[in-house]
mmCIF file of C-alpha atoms in Angstrom:
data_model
loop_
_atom_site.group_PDB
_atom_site.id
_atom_site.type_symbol
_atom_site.label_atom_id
_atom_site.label_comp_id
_atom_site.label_asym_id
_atom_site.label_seq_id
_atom_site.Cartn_x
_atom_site.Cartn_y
_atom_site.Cartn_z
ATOM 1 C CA UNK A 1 12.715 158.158 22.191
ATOM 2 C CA UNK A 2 14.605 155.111 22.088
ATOM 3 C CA UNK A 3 16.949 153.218 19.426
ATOM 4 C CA UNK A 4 14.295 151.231 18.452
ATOM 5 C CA UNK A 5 11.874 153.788 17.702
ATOM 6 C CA UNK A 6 13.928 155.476 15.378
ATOM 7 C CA UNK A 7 14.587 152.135 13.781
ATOM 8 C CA UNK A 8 10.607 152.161 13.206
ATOM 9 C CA UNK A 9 10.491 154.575 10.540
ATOM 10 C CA UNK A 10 12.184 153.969 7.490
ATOM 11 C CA UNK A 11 15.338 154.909 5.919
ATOM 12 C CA UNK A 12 14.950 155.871 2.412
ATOM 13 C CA UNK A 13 17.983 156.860 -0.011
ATOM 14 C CA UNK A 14 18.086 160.074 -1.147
ATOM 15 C CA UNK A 15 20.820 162.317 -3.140
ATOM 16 C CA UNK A 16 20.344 165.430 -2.196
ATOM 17 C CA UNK A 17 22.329 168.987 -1.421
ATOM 18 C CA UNK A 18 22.232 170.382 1.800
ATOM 19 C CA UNK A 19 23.831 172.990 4.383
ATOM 20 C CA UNK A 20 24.786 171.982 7.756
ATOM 21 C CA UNK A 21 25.588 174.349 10.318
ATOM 22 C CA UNK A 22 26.746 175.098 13.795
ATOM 23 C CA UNK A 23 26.663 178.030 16.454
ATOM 24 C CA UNK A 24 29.728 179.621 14.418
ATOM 25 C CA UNK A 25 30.314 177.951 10.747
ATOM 26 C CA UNK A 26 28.368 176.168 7.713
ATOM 27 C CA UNK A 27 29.711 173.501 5.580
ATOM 28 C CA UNK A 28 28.350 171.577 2.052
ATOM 29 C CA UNK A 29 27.244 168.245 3.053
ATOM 30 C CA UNK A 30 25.457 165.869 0.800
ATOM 31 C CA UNK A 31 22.517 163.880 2.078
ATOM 32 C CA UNK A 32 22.781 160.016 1.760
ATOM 33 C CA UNK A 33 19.820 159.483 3.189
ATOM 34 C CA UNK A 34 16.539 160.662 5.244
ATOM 35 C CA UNK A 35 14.144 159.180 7.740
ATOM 36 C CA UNK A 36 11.363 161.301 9.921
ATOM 37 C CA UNK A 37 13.547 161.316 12.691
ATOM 38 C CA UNK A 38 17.108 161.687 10.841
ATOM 39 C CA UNK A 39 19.481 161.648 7.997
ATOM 40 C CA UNK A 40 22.877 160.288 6.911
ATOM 41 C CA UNK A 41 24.694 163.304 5.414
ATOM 42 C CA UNK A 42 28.505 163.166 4.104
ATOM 43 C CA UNK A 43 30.800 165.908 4.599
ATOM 44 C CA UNK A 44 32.905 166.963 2.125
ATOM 45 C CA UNK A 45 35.610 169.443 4.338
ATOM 46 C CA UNK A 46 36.986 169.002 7.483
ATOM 47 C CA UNK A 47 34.828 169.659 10.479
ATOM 48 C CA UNK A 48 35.184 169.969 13.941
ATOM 49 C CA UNK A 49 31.682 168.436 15.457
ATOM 50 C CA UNK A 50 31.295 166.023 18.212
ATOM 51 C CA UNK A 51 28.199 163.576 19.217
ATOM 52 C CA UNK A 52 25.548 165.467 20.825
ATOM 53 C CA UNK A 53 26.789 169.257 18.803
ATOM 54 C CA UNK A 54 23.704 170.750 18.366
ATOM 55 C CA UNK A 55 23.668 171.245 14.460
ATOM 56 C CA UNK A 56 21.421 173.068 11.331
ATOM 57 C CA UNK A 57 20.740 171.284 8.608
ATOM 58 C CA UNK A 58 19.079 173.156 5.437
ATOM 59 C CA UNK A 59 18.380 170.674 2.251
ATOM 60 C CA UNK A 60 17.821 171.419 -0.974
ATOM 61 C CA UNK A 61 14.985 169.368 -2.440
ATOM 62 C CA UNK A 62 15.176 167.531 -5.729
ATOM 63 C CA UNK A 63 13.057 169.452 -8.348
ATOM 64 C CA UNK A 64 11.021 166.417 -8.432
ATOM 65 C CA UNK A 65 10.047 166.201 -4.542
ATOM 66 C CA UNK A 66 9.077 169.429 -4.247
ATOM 67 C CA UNK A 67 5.441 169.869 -3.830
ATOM 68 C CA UNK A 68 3.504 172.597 -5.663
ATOM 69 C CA UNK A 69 3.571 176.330 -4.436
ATOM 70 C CA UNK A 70 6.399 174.913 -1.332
ATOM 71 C CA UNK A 71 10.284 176.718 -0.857
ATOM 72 C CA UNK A 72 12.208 173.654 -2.433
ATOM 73 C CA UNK A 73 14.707 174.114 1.118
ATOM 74 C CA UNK A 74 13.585 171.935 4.311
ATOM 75 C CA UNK A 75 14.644 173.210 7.198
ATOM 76 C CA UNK A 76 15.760 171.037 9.995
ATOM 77 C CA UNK A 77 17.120 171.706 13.438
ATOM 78 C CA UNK A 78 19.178 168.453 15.763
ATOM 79 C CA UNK A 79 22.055 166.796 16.975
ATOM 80 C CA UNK A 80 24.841 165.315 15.601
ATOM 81 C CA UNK A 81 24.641 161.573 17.277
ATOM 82 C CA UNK A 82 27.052 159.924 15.391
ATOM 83 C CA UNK A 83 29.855 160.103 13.159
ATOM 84 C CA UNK A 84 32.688 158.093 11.151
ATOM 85 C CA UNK A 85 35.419 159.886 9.119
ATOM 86 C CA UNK A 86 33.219 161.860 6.801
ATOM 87 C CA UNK A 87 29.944 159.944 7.639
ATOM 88 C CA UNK A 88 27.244 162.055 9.928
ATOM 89 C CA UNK A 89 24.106 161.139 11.596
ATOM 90 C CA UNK A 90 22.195 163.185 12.359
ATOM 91 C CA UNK A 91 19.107 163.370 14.584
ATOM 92 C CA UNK A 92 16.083 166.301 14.188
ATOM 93 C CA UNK A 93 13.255 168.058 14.298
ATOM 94 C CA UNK A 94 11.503 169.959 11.910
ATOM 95 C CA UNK A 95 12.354 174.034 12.283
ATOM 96 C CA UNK A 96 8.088 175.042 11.437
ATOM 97 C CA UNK A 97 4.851 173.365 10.363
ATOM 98 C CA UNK A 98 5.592 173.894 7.151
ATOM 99 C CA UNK A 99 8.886 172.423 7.350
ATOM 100 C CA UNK A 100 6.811 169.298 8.854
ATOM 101 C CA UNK A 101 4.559 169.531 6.210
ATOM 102 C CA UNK A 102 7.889 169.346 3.569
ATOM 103 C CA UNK A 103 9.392 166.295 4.757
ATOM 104 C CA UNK A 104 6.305 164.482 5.360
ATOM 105 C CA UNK A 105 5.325 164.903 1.676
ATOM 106 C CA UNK A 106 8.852 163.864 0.772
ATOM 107 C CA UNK A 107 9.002 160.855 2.748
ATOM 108 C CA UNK A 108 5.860 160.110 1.143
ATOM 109 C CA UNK A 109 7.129 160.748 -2.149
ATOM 110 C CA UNK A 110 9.960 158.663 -1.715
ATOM 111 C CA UNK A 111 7.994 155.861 -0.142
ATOM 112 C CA UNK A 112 6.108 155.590 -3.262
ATOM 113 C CA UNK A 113 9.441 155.609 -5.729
ATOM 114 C CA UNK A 114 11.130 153.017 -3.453
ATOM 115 C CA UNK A 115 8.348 150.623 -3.835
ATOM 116 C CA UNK A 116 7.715 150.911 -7.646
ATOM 117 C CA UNK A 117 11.162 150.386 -8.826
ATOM 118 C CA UNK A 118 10.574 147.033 -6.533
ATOM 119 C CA UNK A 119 8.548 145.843 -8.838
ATOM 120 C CA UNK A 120 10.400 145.656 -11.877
#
């Protein structure tokens, strides 16, 4: 997949909770925000991840987003492809179908907040 493919789908903003982790250690991130193909997280310790670290990241889902009768945690597996100070990017895949099914219906979700408070 290229840079402009990723480009394709869009970015939404999202506050959020989340867990990212590595072969050997977890840290508290927060999520900035979330496309189909990747996220913007924050940091808030010190790490010691480079570009291409294959990295776990588990987010907690606004009461809101969470559809009925679904784990309010997505699941994601990736890559960290970028990063600035405190700033991550990350790149993924979701872990199971029903992960899939989780951030499909949030995306969705979002999609339809963004474009009502457009309209103001």
């Amino acid at each position: 997949m290229n840079h402009d493919d990723r480009r394709a789908t869009p970015r939404y903003p999202l506050r959020a909770f989340a867990e990212l982790g590595s072969s050997d250690k977890e840290w508290a991130a927060h999520v900035l925000d979330i496309s189909y193909y990747g996220a913007r997280i924050a940091l808030l310790d010190e790490y010691n991840l480079c570009a291409g670290d294959p990295v776990r990241l588990r987010l907690e889902i606004p009461e809101m987003q969470v559809p009925e009768g679904m784990l309010p945690y997505l699941h994601l597996q990736g890559t960290l492809v970028h990063q600035q100070e405190h700033m991550l990017g990350i790149q993924y895949e979701p872990v199971s179908e029903t992960d899939e099914k989780l951030l499909k219906q949030i995306l969705t979700n979002l999609n339809q907040t963004h474009s009502d408070s457009g309209h103001s």
